[in-house]
PDB file of C-alpha atoms in Angstrom:
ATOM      1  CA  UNK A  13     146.456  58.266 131.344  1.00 50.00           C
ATOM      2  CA  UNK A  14     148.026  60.608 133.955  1.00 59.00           C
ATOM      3  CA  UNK A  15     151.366  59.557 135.579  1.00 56.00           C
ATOM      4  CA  UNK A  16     151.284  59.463 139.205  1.00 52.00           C
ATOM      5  CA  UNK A  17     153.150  61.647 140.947  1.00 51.00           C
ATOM      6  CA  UNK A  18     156.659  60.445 142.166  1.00 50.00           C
ATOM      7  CA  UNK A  19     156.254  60.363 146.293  1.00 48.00           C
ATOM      8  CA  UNK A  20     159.284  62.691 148.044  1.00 52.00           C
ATOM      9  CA  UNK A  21     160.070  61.057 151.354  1.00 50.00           C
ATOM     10  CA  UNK A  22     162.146  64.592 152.661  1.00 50.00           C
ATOM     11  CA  UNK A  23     159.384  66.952 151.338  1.00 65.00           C
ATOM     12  CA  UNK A  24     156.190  65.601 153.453  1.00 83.00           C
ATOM     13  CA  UNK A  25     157.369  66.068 157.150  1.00 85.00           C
ATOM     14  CA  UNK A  26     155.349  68.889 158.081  1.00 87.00           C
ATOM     15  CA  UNK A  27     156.119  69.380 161.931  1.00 85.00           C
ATOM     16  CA  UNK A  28     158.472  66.852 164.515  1.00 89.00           C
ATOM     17  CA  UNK A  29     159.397  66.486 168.208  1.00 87.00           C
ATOM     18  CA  UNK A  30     162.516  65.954 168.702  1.00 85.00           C
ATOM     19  CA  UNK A  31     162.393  66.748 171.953  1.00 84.00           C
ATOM     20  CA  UNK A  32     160.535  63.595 172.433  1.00 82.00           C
ATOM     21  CA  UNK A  33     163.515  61.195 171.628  1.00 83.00           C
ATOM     22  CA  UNK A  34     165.523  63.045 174.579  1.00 80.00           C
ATOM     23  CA  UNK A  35     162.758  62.793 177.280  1.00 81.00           C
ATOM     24  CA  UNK A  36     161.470  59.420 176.631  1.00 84.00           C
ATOM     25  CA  UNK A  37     162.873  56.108 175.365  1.00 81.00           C
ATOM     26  CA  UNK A  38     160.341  54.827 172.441  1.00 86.00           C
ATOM     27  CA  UNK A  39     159.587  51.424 172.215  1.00 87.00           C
ATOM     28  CA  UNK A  40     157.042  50.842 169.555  1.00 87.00           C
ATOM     29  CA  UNK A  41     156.206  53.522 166.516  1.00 90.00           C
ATOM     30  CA  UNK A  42     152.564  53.693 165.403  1.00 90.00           C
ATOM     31  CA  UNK A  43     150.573  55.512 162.090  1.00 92.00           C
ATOM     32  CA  UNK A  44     148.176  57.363 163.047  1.00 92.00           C
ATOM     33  CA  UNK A  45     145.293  58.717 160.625  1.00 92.00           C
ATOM     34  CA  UNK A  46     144.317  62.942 161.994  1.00 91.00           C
ATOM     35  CA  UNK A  47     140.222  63.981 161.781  1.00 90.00           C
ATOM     36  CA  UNK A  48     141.039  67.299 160.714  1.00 87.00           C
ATOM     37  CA  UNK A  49     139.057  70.912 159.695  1.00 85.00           C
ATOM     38  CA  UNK A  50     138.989  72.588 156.291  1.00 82.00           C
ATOM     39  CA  UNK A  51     141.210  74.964 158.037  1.00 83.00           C
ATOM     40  CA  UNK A  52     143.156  72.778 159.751  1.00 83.00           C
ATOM     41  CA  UNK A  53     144.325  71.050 156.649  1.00 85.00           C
ATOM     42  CA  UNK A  54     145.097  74.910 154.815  1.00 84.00           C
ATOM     43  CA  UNK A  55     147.191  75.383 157.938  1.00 85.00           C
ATOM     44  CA  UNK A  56     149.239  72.411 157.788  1.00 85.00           C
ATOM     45  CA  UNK A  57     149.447  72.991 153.798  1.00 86.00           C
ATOM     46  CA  UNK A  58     151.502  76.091 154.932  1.00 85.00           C
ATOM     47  CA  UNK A  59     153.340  74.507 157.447  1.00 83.00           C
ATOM     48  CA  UNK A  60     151.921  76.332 160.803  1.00 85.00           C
ATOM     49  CA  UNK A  61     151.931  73.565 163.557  1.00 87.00           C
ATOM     50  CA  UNK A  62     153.764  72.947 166.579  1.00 88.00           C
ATOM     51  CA  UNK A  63     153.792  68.946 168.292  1.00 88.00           C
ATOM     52  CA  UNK A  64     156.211  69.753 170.427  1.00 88.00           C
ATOM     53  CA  UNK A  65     154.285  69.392 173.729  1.00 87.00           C
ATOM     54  CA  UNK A  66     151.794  66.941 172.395  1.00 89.00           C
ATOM     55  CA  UNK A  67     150.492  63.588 174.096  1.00 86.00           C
ATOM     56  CA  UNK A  68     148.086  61.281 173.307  1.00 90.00           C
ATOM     57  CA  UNK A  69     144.970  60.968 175.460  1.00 91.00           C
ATOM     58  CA  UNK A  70     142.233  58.568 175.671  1.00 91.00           C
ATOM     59  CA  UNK A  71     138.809  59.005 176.314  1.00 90.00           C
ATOM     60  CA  UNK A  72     135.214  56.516 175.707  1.00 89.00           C
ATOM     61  CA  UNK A  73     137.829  54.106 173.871  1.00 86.00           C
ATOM     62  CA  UNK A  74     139.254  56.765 171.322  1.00 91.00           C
ATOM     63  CA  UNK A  75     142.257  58.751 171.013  1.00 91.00           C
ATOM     64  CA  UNK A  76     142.868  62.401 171.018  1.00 93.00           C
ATOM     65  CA  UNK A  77     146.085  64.183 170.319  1.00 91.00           C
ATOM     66  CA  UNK A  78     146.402  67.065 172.827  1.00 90.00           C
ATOM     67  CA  UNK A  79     148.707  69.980 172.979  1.00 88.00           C
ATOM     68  CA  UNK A  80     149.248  69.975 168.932  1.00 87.00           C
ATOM     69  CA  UNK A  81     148.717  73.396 168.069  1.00 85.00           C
ATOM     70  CA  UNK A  82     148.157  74.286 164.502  1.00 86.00           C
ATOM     71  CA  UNK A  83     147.988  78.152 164.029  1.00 84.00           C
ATOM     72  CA  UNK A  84     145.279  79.380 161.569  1.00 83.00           C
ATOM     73  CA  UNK A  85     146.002  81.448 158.882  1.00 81.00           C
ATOM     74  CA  UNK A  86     144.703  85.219 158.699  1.00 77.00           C
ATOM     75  CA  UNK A  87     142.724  84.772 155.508  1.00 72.00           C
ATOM     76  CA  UNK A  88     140.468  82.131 157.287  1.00 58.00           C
ATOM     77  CA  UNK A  89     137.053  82.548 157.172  1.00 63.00           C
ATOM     78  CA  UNK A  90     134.975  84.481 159.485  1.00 67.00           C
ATOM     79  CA  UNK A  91     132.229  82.649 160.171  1.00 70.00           C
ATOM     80  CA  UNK A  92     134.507  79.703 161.350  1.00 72.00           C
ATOM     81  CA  UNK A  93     135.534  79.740 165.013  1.00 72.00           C
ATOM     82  CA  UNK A  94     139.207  78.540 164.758  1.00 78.00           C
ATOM     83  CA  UNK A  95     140.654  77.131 168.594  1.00 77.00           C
ATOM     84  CA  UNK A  96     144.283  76.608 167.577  1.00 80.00           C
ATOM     85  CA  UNK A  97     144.755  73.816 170.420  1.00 81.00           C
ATOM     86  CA  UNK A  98     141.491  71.771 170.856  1.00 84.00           C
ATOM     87  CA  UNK A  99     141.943  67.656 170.855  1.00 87.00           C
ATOM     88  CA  UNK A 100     141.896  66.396 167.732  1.00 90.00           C
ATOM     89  CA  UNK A 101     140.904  62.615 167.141  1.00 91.00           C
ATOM     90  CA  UNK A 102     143.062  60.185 166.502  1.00 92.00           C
ATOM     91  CA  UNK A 103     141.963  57.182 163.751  1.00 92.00           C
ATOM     92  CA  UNK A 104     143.256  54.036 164.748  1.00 91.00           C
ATOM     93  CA  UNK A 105     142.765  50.725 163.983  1.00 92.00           C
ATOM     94  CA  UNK A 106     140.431  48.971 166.774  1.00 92.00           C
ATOM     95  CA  UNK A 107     143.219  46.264 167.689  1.00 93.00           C
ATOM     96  CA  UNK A 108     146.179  49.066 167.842  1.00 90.00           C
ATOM     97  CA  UNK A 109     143.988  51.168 169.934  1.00 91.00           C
ATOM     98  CA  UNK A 110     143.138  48.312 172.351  1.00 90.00           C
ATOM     99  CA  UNK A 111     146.932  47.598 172.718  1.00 89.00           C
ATOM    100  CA  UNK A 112     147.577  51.134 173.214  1.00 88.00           C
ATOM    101  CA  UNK A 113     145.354  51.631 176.221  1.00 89.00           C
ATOM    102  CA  UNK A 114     145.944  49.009 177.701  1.00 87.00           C
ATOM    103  CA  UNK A 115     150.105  49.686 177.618  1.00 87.00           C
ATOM    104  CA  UNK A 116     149.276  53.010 179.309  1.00 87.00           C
ATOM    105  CA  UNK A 117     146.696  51.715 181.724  1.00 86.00           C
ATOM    106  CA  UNK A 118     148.662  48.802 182.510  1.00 84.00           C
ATOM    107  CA  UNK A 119     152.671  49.028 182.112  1.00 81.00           C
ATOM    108  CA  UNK A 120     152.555  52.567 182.886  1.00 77.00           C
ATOM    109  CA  UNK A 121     153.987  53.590 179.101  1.00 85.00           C
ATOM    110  CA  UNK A 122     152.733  56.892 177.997  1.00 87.00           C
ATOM    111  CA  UNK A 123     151.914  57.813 174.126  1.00 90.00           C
ATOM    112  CA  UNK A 124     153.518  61.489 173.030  1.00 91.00           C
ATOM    113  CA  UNK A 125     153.717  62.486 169.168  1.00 91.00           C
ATOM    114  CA  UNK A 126     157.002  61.984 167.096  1.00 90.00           C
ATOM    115  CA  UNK A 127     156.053  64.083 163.883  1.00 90.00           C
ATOM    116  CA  UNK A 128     153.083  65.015 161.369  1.00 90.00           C
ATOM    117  CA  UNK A 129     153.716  64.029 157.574  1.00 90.00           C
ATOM    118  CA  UNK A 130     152.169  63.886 154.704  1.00 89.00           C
ATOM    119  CA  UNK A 131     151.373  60.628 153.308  1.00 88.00           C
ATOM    120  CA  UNK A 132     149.993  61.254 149.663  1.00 86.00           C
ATOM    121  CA  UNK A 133     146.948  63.671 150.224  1.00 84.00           C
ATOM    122  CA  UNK A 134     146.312  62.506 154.044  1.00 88.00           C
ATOM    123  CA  UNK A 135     147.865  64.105 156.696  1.00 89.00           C
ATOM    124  CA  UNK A 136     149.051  61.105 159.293  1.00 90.00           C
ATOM    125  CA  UNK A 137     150.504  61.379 162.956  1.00 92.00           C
ATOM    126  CA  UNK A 138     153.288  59.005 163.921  1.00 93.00           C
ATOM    127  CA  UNK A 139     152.770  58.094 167.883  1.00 92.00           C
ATOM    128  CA  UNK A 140     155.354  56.725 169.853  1.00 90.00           C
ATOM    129  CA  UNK A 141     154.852  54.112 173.027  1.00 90.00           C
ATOM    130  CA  UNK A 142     157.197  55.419 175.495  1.00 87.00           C
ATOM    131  CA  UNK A 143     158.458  55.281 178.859  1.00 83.00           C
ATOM    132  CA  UNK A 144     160.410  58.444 180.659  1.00 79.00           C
ATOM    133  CA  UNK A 145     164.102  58.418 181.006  1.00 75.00           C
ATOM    134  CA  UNK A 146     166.209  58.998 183.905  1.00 76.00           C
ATOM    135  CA  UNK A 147     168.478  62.080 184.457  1.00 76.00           C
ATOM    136  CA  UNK A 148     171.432  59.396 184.166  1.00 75.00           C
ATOM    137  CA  UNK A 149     170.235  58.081 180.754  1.00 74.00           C
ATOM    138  CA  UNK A 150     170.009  61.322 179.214  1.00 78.00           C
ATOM    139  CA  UNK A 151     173.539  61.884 180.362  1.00 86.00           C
ATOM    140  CA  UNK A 152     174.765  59.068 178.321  1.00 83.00           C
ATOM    141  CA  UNK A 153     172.618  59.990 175.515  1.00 80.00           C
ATOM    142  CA  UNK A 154     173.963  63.125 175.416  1.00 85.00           C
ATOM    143  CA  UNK A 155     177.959  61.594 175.709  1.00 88.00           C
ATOM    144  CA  UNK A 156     177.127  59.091 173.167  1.00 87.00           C
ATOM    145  CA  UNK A 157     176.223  61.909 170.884  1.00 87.00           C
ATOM    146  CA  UNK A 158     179.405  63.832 171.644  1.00 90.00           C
ATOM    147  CA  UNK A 159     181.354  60.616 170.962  1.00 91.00           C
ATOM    148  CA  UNK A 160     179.773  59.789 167.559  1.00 92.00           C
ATOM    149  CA  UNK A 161     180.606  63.007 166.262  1.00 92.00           C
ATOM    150  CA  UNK A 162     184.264  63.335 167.522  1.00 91.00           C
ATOM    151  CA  UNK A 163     184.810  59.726 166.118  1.00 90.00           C
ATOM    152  CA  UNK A 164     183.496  61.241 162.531  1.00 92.00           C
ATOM    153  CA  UNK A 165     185.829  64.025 162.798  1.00 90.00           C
ATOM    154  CA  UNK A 166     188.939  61.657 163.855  1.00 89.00           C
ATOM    155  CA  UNK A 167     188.273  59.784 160.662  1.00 88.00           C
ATOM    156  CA  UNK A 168     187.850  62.455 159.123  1.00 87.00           C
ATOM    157  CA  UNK A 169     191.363  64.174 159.372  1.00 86.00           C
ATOM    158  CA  UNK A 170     192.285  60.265 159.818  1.00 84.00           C
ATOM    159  CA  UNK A 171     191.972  59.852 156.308  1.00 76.00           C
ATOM    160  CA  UNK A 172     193.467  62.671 154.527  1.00 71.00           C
TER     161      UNK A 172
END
């Protein structure tokens, strides 16, 4: 028998929005499963794509992810048309995509992508339920940030 191969939680992050966290306050995390292409997946294998301006539209009752670009790699094939930005579908579980739209339709939340990871061989989305933040509150995120790190270098040269 083979041994299974011991899962590295730092290793499988292949792209994340941080920029996210900063313009939007995230209430609920979701898995998401990606329909991907043969290229698609070669790309991500080599780490080319970009979430940063990503959302999470829906459309007949499914979800797309739109904005994710994943750049294809020159040794693609030739006889494949390769669109670096189309709107890939998002697979969902029929009760977490019911809650989902109706959050957006309803509360006024909006869905935006947090970061794309490897889970084993399957290439998975985390989505985040969020609602935009204020000037003001980015202000304090921003001085609460400041403050955590002076504190660590106070007890830092506190200690020695």
């Amino acid at each position: 028998m083979t041994k299974k191969k011991a899962y590295k939680p730092g290793s499988a992050t292949i792209a994340q929005n941080k920029r996210a966290r900063f313009e939007y306050s995230i209430e609920e995390e979701i898995e998401a499963g990606l329909a991907l292409q043969g290229w698609e997946v070669k790309s991500l294998r080599a780490g080319k794509a970009n979430i940063s301006d990503s959302y999470v539209m829906f459309r007949d009752g499914e979800a797309y992810l739109f904005g994710a670009t994943i750049s294809p790699l020159n040794v693609a094939s030739t006889h494949v048309v390769c669109d670096p930005t189309r709107s890939r579908k998002l697979l969902l579980k029929k009760r977490e995509l019911d809650s989902l739209i109706g959050r957006v339709n309803r509360e006024g939340y909006t869905v935006v992508a947090l970061s794309m990871y490897w889970k084993n061989a399957w290439s998975k989305v985390k989505i985040g339920v969020a609602k935009g933040k204020k000037e003001h509150d980015k202000r304090d995120d921003i001085k609460d940030r400041e403050w955590q790190t002076a504190k660590a270098r106070i007890m830092k040269h506190a200690n020695r």
